[in-house]
C-alpha positions as a printed Julia matrix, in Angstrom:
73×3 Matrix{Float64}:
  12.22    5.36   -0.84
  10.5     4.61   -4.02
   9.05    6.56   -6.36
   6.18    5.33   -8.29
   4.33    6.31  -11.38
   0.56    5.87  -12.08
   0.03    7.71  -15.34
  -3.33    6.21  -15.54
  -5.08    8.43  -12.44
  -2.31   11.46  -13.2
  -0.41   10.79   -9.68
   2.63    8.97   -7.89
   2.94    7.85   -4.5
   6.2     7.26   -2.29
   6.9     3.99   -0.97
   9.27    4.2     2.31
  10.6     0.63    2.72
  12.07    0.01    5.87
  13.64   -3.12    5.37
  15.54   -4.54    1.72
  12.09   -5.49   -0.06
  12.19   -6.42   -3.93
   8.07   -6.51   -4.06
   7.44   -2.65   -5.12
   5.83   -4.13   -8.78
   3.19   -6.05   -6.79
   2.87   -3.43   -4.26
   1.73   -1.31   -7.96
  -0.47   -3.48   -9.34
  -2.22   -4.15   -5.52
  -2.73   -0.47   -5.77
  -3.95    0.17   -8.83
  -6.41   -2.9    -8.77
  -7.74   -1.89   -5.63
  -7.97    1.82   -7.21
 -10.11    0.38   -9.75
 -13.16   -0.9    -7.64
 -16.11    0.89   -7.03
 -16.27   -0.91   -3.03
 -15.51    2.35   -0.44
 -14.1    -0.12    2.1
 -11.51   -1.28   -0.57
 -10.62    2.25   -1.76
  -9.85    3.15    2.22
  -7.41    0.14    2.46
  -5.3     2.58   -0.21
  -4.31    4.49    3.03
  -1.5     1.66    3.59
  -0.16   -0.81    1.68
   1.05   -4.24    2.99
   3.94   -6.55    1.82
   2.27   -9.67    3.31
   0.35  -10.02    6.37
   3.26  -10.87    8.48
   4.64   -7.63    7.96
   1.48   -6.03   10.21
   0.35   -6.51   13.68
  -3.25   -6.14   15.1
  -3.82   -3.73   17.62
  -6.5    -3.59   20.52
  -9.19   -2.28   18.49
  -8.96   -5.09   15.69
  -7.16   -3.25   12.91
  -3.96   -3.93   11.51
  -1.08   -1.25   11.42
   1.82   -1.38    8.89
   4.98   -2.38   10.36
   6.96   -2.41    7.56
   6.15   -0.1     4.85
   4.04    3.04    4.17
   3.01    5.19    1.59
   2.25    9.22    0.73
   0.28   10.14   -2.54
């Protein structure tokens, strides 16, 4: 698991990966970019972050699900 900082909205968030990924800095900056926008359908995409698209599957109703890696704030 990795723990990480984000002094500039006063929080941290854990990041469980499941398999030996290096990406955690660009997992960050995804984050706090999307964090930034004022678009509601962006901010709900904070409820999981992706590696790359081939780390998710789509399921019967359309919507991806992490298969990979997940996060808690």
């Amino acid at each position: 698991m990795e723990r990480l900082e984000l002094p500039f909205f006063s929080t941290m968030m854990n990041v469980w990966l499941f398999e030996q990924v290096k990406n955690t800095a660009e997992i960050k900056k995804a984050l706090i970019q999307a964090s930034q926008t004022n678009d509601e359908a962006e901010q709900s995409r904070l409820d999981w972050a992706f590696i790359d698209a081939s780390m998710t599957k789509i399921n019967s109703s359309g919507h991806s699900r992490p298969e990979h890696v997940a996060y808690s704030s």
